[in-house]
Amino acid sequence: MTPPKAPHSAESCGSPTDFSESVGQRLRHRGVTPTRQRLEIASELLREPVHLSADEVHARVRKAGANVSRATVYNTLSLLVERGLIRQVVVDPGKVFYDSNIAPHHHFYDTDAGELIDIALDDVAVTGLPELPADKQLDGIDVIVRVSSRQ
Amino acid sequence: MTPPKAPHSAESCGSPTDFSESVGQRLRHRGVTPTRQRLEIASELLREPVHLSADEVHARVRKAGANVSRATVYNTLSLLVERGLIRQVVVDPGKVFYDSNIAPHHHFYDTDAGELIDIALDDVAVTGLPELPADKQLDGIDVIVRVSSRQ
DNA sequence: GTGCTTGCAAATGCTTTGCACAAAA
DNA sequence: TTTTGTGCAAAGCATTTGCAAGCAC
């Protein structure tokens, strides 16, 4: 593809996730005050690469014993996306995944299973994109390969 | 009528749109009864290649003098997508475009303008996709190149 | 203490549904 | 006439917001 200057999102993002670094550290490094709720939420995502919906995050956090409201989950997820700690993947209207793998990559989306599967970027190339107008900046390239179970 | 999840998309679709053929004909060919409301709705899309949200379609149809409810617009758009006459493009949660260009192609999405711009497919190639599991079928490939105006 | 965070519930925005009426075949 | 489509208003979801009370530093 075409890799110009660009900050957050699909192709360009911060440094790839180091899943061994402490969650609190990673939040601080991005200027996010590590409150108890944020640590709980971020831990569900940053402990290992996952694809979760906001509601799944909420459910997991509560299951883990923390009393966190939906509003806080949504606010925190937005914050983490904004700060480049996780990535948002929209596959359908009202179907949003939060992806803790921020290394550049793409996705299979299995419509039947409702499941997202990573495609490593070094497998895939998108070539021949027209140049951008001078006043635009590239924010990212999302490639979603939609699949379903054969009938 | 039965408005299920959108099947058609990027790579796989019906025959490319012939914008010169009558809208009524095109509906009939796909087994869609051409009622007055459907003709109004379909005309806004099938007259020329456009990217419209459901609400924009509703506004245009009403502006054109027809008394069509939101429900009918939504039902009809789902039907047209299901029958492969138009295509649904999801760029953000709650931001869905209906695209009357069903020839395989991809998109720029300008976050600031909220505008979708076609990228002709012959310019772009996506290579190196892993093979699909045998029991899966490919429904389509969506490539969305996100751009913005701010620095 | 000061200012950012949280929870709750209410509000929002978009989309779907139920049902009586109207139009098509 | 029998089937199919339409309008309206109400219901549904996922997400956001306003504000008082609570934490972090």
Tab-separated table of C-alpha atoms (C1' of nucleotides) in Angstrom:
chain	number	residue	atom	x	y	z
A	1	MET	CA	0.000	0.000	0.000
A	2	THR	CA	0.995	3.637	0.393
A	3	PRO	CA	2.620	4.455	3.723
A	4	PRO	CA	2.811	8.251	4.111
A	5	LYS	CA	2.694	10.171	7.384
A	6	ALA	CA	-0.176	9.220	9.603
A	7	PRO	CA	-0.888	8.716	13.294
A	8	HIS	CA	-3.581	6.463	14.671
A	9	SER	CA	-5.661	3.727	13.056
A	10	ALA	CA	-5.518	0.705	10.818
A	11	GLU	CA	-2.209	0.923	9.038
A	12	SER	CA	-0.455	3.396	11.199
A	13	CYS	CA	-0.543	3.250	14.932
A	14	GLY	CA	1.674	3.659	17.916
A	15	SER	CA	4.204	1.072	18.846
A	16	PRO	CA	2.873	-2.472	18.637
A	17	THR	CA	1.342	-3.743	21.827
A	18	ASP	CA	3.741	-5.137	24.377
A	19	PHE	CA	1.446	-7.473	26.261
A	20	SER	CA	4.066	-8.021	28.943
A	21	GLU	CA	4.240	-4.417	30.078
A	22	SER	CA	2.041	-3.499	33.022
A	23	VAL	CA	-1.362	-2.169	32.123
A	24	GLY	CA	-0.998	0.762	34.491
A	25	GLN	CA	2.263	1.760	32.827
A	26	ARG	CA	0.774	1.591	29.385
A	27	LEU	CA	-2.098	3.839	30.416
A	28	ARG	CA	0.254	6.379	31.981
A	29	HIS	CA	2.485	6.412	28.943
A	30	ARG	CA	-0.486	7.582	26.930
A	31	GLY	CA	-1.598	10.102	29.488
A	32	VAL	CA	-4.515	8.104	30.820
A	33	THR	CA	-4.963	8.293	34.572
A	34	PRO	CA	-5.093	4.660	35.728
A	35	THR	CA	-8.183	4.535	37.906
A	36	ARG	CA	-9.457	1.257	39.256
A	37	GLN	CA	-12.206	0.987	36.638
A	38	ARG	CA	-9.897	1.836	33.781
A	39	LEU	CA	-7.409	-0.743	34.936
A	40	GLU	CA	-10.118	-3.390	35.068
A	41	ILE	CA	-11.364	-2.494	31.612
A	42	ALA	CA	-7.966	-2.130	30.028
A	43	SER	CA	-6.806	-5.395	31.587
A	44	GLU	CA	-9.504	-7.345	29.777
A	45	LEU	CA	-8.126	-6.061	26.501
A	46	LEU	CA	-4.447	-5.504	27.039
A	47	ARG	CA	-3.642	-8.793	28.698
A	48	GLU	CA	-3.749	-10.595	25.376
A	49	PRO	CA	-4.967	-9.912	21.832
A	50	VAL	CA	-8.781	-10.055	21.777
A	51	HIS	CA	-11.782	-8.836	19.816
A	52	LEU	CA	-14.548	-7.752	22.174
A	53	SER	CA	-17.724	-5.718	21.914
A	54	ALA	CA	-18.400	-3.019	24.496
A	55	ASP	CA	-20.958	-5.257	26.107
A	56	GLU	CA	-18.597	-8.205	26.276
A	57	VAL	CA	-16.050	-5.986	27.992
A	58	HIS	CA	-18.704	-4.871	30.442
A	59	ALA	CA	-19.733	-8.441	31.166
A	60	ARG	CA	-16.162	-9.606	31.704
A	61	VAL	CA	-15.295	-6.750	33.980
A	62	ARG	CA	-18.342	-7.379	36.145
A	63	LYS	CA	-17.679	-11.078	36.167
A	64	ALA	CA	-14.214	-10.277	37.423
A	65	GLY	CA	-15.890	-8.675	40.409
A	66	ALA	CA	-15.589	-5.001	39.576
A	67	ASN	CA	-18.602	-2.726	39.775
A	68	VAL	CA	-18.290	-0.742	36.569
A	69	SER	CA	-21.142	0.954	34.754
A	70	ARG	CA	-21.831	0.692	31.074
A	71	ALA	CA	-21.227	4.402	30.664
A	72	THR	CA	-17.744	4.068	32.096
A	73	VAL	CA	-17.009	1.142	29.808
A	74	TYR	CA	-18.039	3.168	26.778
A	75	ASN	CA	-16.157	6.248	27.903
A	76	THR	CA	-13.033	4.279	28.656
A	77	LEU	CA	-13.103	2.360	25.409
A	78	SER	CA	-13.412	5.608	23.471
A	79	LEU	CA	-10.524	7.017	25.428
A	80	LEU	CA	-8.344	3.994	24.764
A	81	VAL	CA	-9.131	4.206	21.060
A	82	GLU	CA	-8.365	7.907	21.015
A	83	ARG	CA	-5.031	7.316	22.713
A	84	GLY	CA	-4.122	4.519	20.341
A	85	LEU	CA	-4.098	1.726	22.907
A	86	ILE	CA	-6.799	-0.255	21.171
A	87	ARG	CA	-8.521	-0.112	17.813
A	88	GLN	CA	-12.139	0.015	16.799
A	89	VAL	CA	-13.394	-2.297	14.058
A	90	VAL	CA	-16.855	-1.670	12.629
A	91	VAL	CA	-18.266	-4.636	10.777
A	92	ASP	CA	-21.953	-3.834	10.675
A	93	PRO	CA	-24.291	-1.129	11.809
A	94	GLY	CA	-24.431	-1.630	15.550
A	95	LYS	CA	-21.678	-4.243	15.541
A	96	VAL	CA	-18.448	-2.779	16.820
A	97	PHE	CA	-15.394	-4.660	18.020
A	98	TYR	CA	-12.529	-3.377	20.122
A	99	ASP	CA	-9.271	-4.942	19.044
A	100	SER	CA	-6.281	-4.924	21.367
A	101	ASN	CA	-3.929	-5.820	18.562
A	102	ILE	CA	-2.875	-2.429	17.253
A	103	ALA	CA	-0.182	-3.742	14.980
A	104	PRO	CA	-1.256	-3.098	11.378
A	105	HIS	CA	-3.452	-5.937	10.218
A	106	HIS	CA	-6.775	-6.753	8.630
A	107	HIS	CA	-9.766	-8.979	9.386
A	108	PHE	CA	-11.964	-11.810	8.338
A	109	TYR	CA	-15.481	-11.331	9.577
A	110	ASP	CA	-17.573	-14.465	9.833
A	111	THR	CA	-21.150	-13.282	9.516
A	112	ASP	CA	-22.601	-16.496	10.889
A	113	ALA	CA	-20.351	-16.848	13.894
A	114	GLY	CA	-20.245	-13.095	14.444
A	115	GLU	CA	-16.540	-13.565	14.865
A	116	LEU	CA	-13.548	-11.513	13.844
A	117	ILE	CA	-10.269	-13.158	12.826
A	118	ASP	CA	-6.968	-11.389	12.300
A	119	ILE	CA	-5.150	-11.418	8.992
A	120	ALA	CA	-1.494	-10.617	9.481
A	121	LEU	CA	-0.468	-7.634	7.400
A	122	ASP	CA	2.599	-9.227	5.850
A	123	ASP	CA	0.298	-11.641	4.074
A	124	VAL	CA	-1.766	-8.906	2.514
A	125	ALA	CA	-0.997	-5.970	0.301
A	126	VAL	CA	-3.293	-3.274	-0.965
A	127	THR	CA	-1.756	-1.713	-4.057
A	128	GLY	CA	-2.714	0.893	-6.580
A	129	LEU	CA	-4.500	3.323	-4.305
A	130	PRO	CA	-4.891	6.716	-5.953
A	131	GLU	CA	-2.904	9.511	-4.337
A	132	LEU	CA	-4.657	11.578	-1.718
A	133	PRO	CA	-5.497	15.223	-2.261
A	134	ALA	CA	-2.763	17.390	-0.746
A	135	ASP	CA	-4.914	18.674	2.086
A	136	LYS	CA	-5.932	15.238	3.283
A	137	GLN	CA	-4.115	12.918	5.575
A	138	LEU	CA	-4.341	9.164	5.623
A	139	ASP	CA	-5.830	7.897	8.860
A	140	GLY	CA	-5.887	4.226	8.052
A	141	ILE	CA	-6.970	1.458	5.779
A	142	ASP	CA	-9.551	-1.043	6.908
A	143	VAL	CA	-9.863	-4.268	4.991
A	144	ILE	CA	-12.715	-6.511	6.034
A	145	VAL	CA	-13.123	-9.831	4.262
A	146	ARG	CA	-16.665	-11.019	4.821
A	147	VAL	CA	-17.260	-14.744	4.914
A	148	SER	CA	-20.146	-17.008	5.856
A	149	SER	CA	-20.774	-20.698	6.283
A	150	ARG	CA	-21.399	-22.341	2.938
A	151	GLN	CA	-24.899	-23.737	2.490
B	1	MET	CA	-41.182	-8.512	3.506
B	2	THR	CA	-38.060	-10.005	4.954
B	3	PRO	CA	-35.157	-7.679	5.636
B	4	PRO	CA	-32.301	-9.867	6.837
B	5	LYS	CA	-28.655	-8.984	7.292
B	6	ALA	CA	-26.953	-7.602	4.238
B	7	PRO	CA	-25.433	-10.345	2.121
B	8	HIS	CA	-24.060	-8.657	-0.982
B	9	SER	CA	-20.980	-6.586	-0.795
B	10	ALA	CA	-17.738	-5.477	-2.309
B	11	GLU	CA	-16.493	-8.256	-4.537
B	12	SER	CA	-19.609	-10.215	-5.198
B	13	CYS	CA	-22.659	-8.590	-6.642
B	14	GLY	CA	-25.102	-8.762	-9.483
B	15	SER	CA	-24.483	-7.322	-12.900
B	16	PRO	CA	-23.150	-3.782	-12.842
B	17	THR	CA	-25.780	-1.083	-12.716
B	18	ASP	CA	-27.182	0.061	-16.037
B	19	PHE	CA	-28.315	3.556	-15.117
B	20	SER	CA	-30.135	3.940	-18.433
B	21	GLU	CA	-32.564	1.090	-17.851
B	22	SER	CA	-35.903	2.077	-16.349
B	23	VAL	CA	-36.102	1.854	-12.606
B	24	GLY	CA	-39.376	-0.088	-12.764
B	25	GLN	CA	-37.778	-2.674	-15.032
B	26	ARG	CA	-34.800	-3.104	-12.773
B	27	LEU	CA	-37.039	-3.683	-9.775
B	28	ARG	CA	-39.141	-6.255	-11.637
B	29	HIS	CA	-36.045	-8.081	-12.848
B	30	ARG	CA	-35.111	-8.662	-9.255
B	31	GLY	CA	-38.590	-9.639	-8.198
B	32	VAL	CA	-39.396	-6.388	-6.431
B	33	THR	CA	-42.941	-5.166	-6.972
B	34	PRO	CA	-42.564	-1.605	-8.211
B	35	THR	CA	-44.973	0.326	-6.022
B	36	ARG	CA	-45.097	4.098	-6.129
B	37	GLN	CA	-43.043	4.499	-2.950
B	38	ARG	CA	-40.425	2.000	-4.024
B	39	LEU	CA	-40.089	3.711	-7.360
B	40	GLU	CA	-39.551	7.044	-5.658
B	41	ILE	CA	-36.969	5.592	-3.315
B	42	ALA	CA	-35.185	3.545	-5.942
B	43	SER	CA	-35.145	6.474	-8.349
B	44	GLU	CA	-33.124	8.576	-5.940
B	45	LEU	CA	-30.461	5.902	-5.970
B	46	LEU	CA	-30.659	4.236	-9.344
B	47	ARG	CA	-30.784	7.361	-11.476
B	48	GLU	CA	-27.101	7.932	-11.032
B	49	PRO	CA	-24.322	6.636	-8.795
B	50	VAL	CA	-24.727	8.131	-5.320
B	51	HIS	CA	-23.849	7.527	-1.686
B	52	LEU	CA	-26.778	8.318	0.577
B	53	SER	CA	-27.761	7.605	4.144
B	54	ALA	CA	-31.243	6.301	4.871
B	55	ASP	CA	-32.207	9.696	6.172
B	56	GLU	CA	-30.897	11.477	3.108
B	57	VAL	CA	-32.955	9.169	0.944
B	58	HIS	CA	-35.991	9.932	3.078
B	59	ALA	CA	-35.395	13.680	2.816
B	60	ARG	CA	-34.937	13.572	-0.948
B	61	VAL	CA	-37.999	11.480	-1.535
B	62	ARG	CA	-40.138	13.828	0.537
B	63	LYS	CA	-38.615	16.853	-1.128
B	64	ALA	CA	-39.580	15.317	-4.439
B	65	GLY	CA	-43.160	15.474	-3.225
B	66	ALA	CA	-43.823	11.869	-2.259
B	67	ASN	CA	-45.317	11.029	1.111
B	68	VAL	CA	-43.123	8.145	2.236
B	69	SER	CA	-42.517	7.111	5.822
B	70	ARG	CA	-39.168	6.402	7.361
B	71	ALA	CA	-40.203	2.805	7.952
B	72	THR	CA	-40.869	2.313	4.273
B	73	VAL	CA	-37.530	3.855	3.381
B	74	TYR	CA	-35.714	1.476	5.700
B	75	ASN	CA	-37.699	-1.536	4.551
B	76	THR	CA	-37.150	-0.688	0.916
B	77	LEU	CA	-33.437	-0.034	1.302
B	78	SER	CA	-33.009	-3.400	3.028
B	79	LEU	CA	-34.939	-5.034	0.231
B	80	LEU	CA	-32.828	-3.386	-2.463
B	81	VAL	CA	-29.647	-4.458	-0.697
B	82	GLU	CA	-30.950	-7.998	-0.325
B	83	ARG	CA	-31.798	-8.138	-4.023
B	84	GLY	CA	-28.426	-6.785	-5.021
B	85	LEU	CA	-29.662	-3.527	-6.519
B	86	ILE	CA	-27.684	-1.370	-4.139
B	87	ARG	CA	-24.924	-1.924	-1.649
B	88	GLN	CA	-24.521	-1.062	1.980
B	89	VAL	CA	-21.302	0.572	3.163
B	90	VAL	CA	-20.680	0.828	6.895
B	91	VAL	CA	-18.076	3.409	7.792
B	92	ASP	CA	-18.815	4.028	11.443
B	93	PRO	CA	-21.180	2.824	14.097
B	94	GLY	CA	-24.437	4.448	13.116
B	95	LYS	CA	-23.062	5.743	9.820
B	96	VAL	CA	-24.335	3.664	6.950
B	97	PHE	CA	-24.307	4.605	3.290
B	98	TYR	CA	-26.321	3.096	0.496
B	99	ASP	CA	-24.287	2.963	-2.682
B	100	SER	CA	-25.981	2.594	-6.044
B	101	ASN	CA	-22.743	1.621	-7.709
B	102	ILE	CA	-22.724	-2.138	-7.338
B	103	ALA	CA	-19.733	-2.711	-9.590
B	104	PRO	CA	-16.895	-3.992	-7.422
B	105	HIS	CA	-15.015	-1.040	-5.992
B	106	HIS	CA	-13.704	0.425	-2.775
B	107	HIS	CA	-13.963	3.713	-0.902
B	108	PHE	CA	-12.269	6.707	0.550
B	109	TYR	CA	-14.078	7.946	3.608
B	110	ASP	CA	-13.453	11.549	4.541
B	111	THR	CA	-14.123	11.704	8.258
B	112	ASP	CA	-14.401	15.485	8.312
B	113	ALA	CA	-16.680	15.881	5.335
B	114	GLY	CA	-18.573	12.709	6.200
B	115	GLU	CA	-18.237	11.894	2.540
B	116	LEU	CA	-17.646	8.686	0.673
B	117	ILE	CA	-15.639	8.621	-2.561
B	118	ASP	CA	-15.359	5.687	-4.934
B	119	ILE	CA	-12.079	4.045	-5.770
B	120	ALA	CA	-12.315	2.139	-9.021
B	121	LEU	CA	-11.403	-1.472	-8.506
B	122	ASP	CA	-8.988	-1.706	-11.410
B	123	ASP	CA	-6.745	0.730	-9.604
B	124	VAL	CA	-6.610	-1.336	-6.472
B	125	ALA	CA	-5.572	-4.890	-5.750
B	126	VAL	CA	-5.723	-6.799	-2.528
B	127	THR	CA	-3.224	-9.647	-2.669
B	128	GLY	CA	-1.973	-12.305	-0.371
B	129	LEU	CA	-5.193	-13.121	1.424
B	130	PRO	CA	-4.963	-16.445	3.223
B	131	GLU	CA	-7.153	-19.187	1.827
B	132	LEU	CA	-10.567	-19.589	3.363
B	133	PRO	CA	-11.522	-22.658	5.352
B	134	ALA	CA	-13.320	-25.127	3.064
B	135	ASP	CA	-16.687	-24.633	4.699
B	136	LYS	CA	-16.660	-20.871	4.301
B	137	GLN	CA	-17.665	-18.823	1.338
B	138	LEU	CA	-16.409	-15.391	0.426
B	139	ASP	CA	-19.139	-12.779	0.592
B	140	GLY	CA	-17.091	-9.744	-0.223
B	141	ILE	CA	-14.115	-7.580	0.533
B	142	ASP	CA	-14.607	-4.089	1.864
B	143	VAL	CA	-11.695	-1.709	1.707
B	144	ILE	CA	-12.227	1.627	3.392
B	145	VAL	CA	-9.435	4.163	3.259
B	146	ARG	CA	-10.014	6.682	6.009
B	147	VAL	CA	-8.806	10.218	5.457
B	148	SER	CA	-9.289	13.538	7.226
B	149	SER	CA	-8.579	17.201	6.630
B	150	ARG	CA	-6.991	18.258	9.860
B	151	GLN	CA	-3.249	17.891	10.441
C	1	DG	C1'	-8.360	20.657	48.210
C	2	DT	C1'	-8.883	20.703	43.156
C	3	DG	C1'	-10.012	18.754	39.223
C	4	DC	C1'	-10.742	14.705	36.782
C	5	DT	C1'	-13.854	10.190	37.127
C	6	DT	C1'	-17.743	7.506	38.050
C	7	DG	C1'	-22.451	5.850	38.358
C	8	DC	C1'	-26.965	6.244	37.518
C	9	DA	C1'	-30.741	7.246	34.837
C	10	DA	C1'	-32.521	9.851	31.324
C	11	DA	C1'	-31.841	11.188	26.678
C	12	DT	C1'	-30.387	10.286	22.006
C	13	DG	C1'	-30.140	8.507	17.288
C	14	DC	C1'	-30.920	5.066	14.236
C	15	DT	C1'	-33.525	1.125	12.988
C	16	DT	C1'	-37.251	-2.371	13.430
C	17	DT	C1'	-41.924	-3.919	14.509
C	18	DG	C1'	-47.126	-4.338	15.123
C	19	DC	C1'	-51.148	-3.433	13.241
C	20	DA	C1'	-55.036	-1.267	10.714
C	21	DC	C1'	-55.619	0.684	6.152
C	22	DA	C1'	-54.624	0.853	1.110
C	23	DA	C1'	-52.931	-0.761	-3.088
C	24	DA	C1'	-51.478	-4.516	-6.316
C	25	DA	C1'	-52.303	-8.934	-8.683
D	1	DT	C1'	-60.723	-11.256	-3.510
D	2	DT	C1'	-56.450	-12.513	-1.839
D	3	DT	C1'	-52.010	-11.064	-1.232
D	4	DT	C1'	-48.666	-7.659	-0.476
D	5	DG	C1'	-47.130	-3.081	0.811
D	6	DT	C1'	-47.642	1.322	3.582
D	7	DG	C1'	-47.991	4.706	7.343
D	8	DC	C1'	-47.899	5.702	11.884
D	9	DA	C1'	-46.497	5.352	16.380
D	10	DA	C1'	-44.410	2.524	19.636
D	11	DA	C1'	-40.659	-0.433	20.801
D	12	DG	C1'	-35.643	-1.755	20.625
D	13	DC	C1'	-30.714	-1.289	20.824
D	14	DA	C1'	-26.350	0.587	21.332
D	15	DT	C1'	-24.328	4.596	22.707
D	16	DT	C1'	-23.995	9.328	24.875
D	17	DT	C1'	-24.865	12.865	28.260
D	18	DG	C1'	-25.997	15.634	32.668
D	19	DC	C1'	-25.128	15.920	37.126
D	20	DA	C1'	-24.211	14.794	42.064
D	21	DA	C1'	-21.053	12.117	44.636
D	22	DG	C1'	-16.239	9.965	44.746
D	23	DC	C1'	-11.378	9.206	43.727
D	24	DA	C1'	-6.544	10.498	42.188
D	25	DC	C1'	-2.768	13.326	42.932
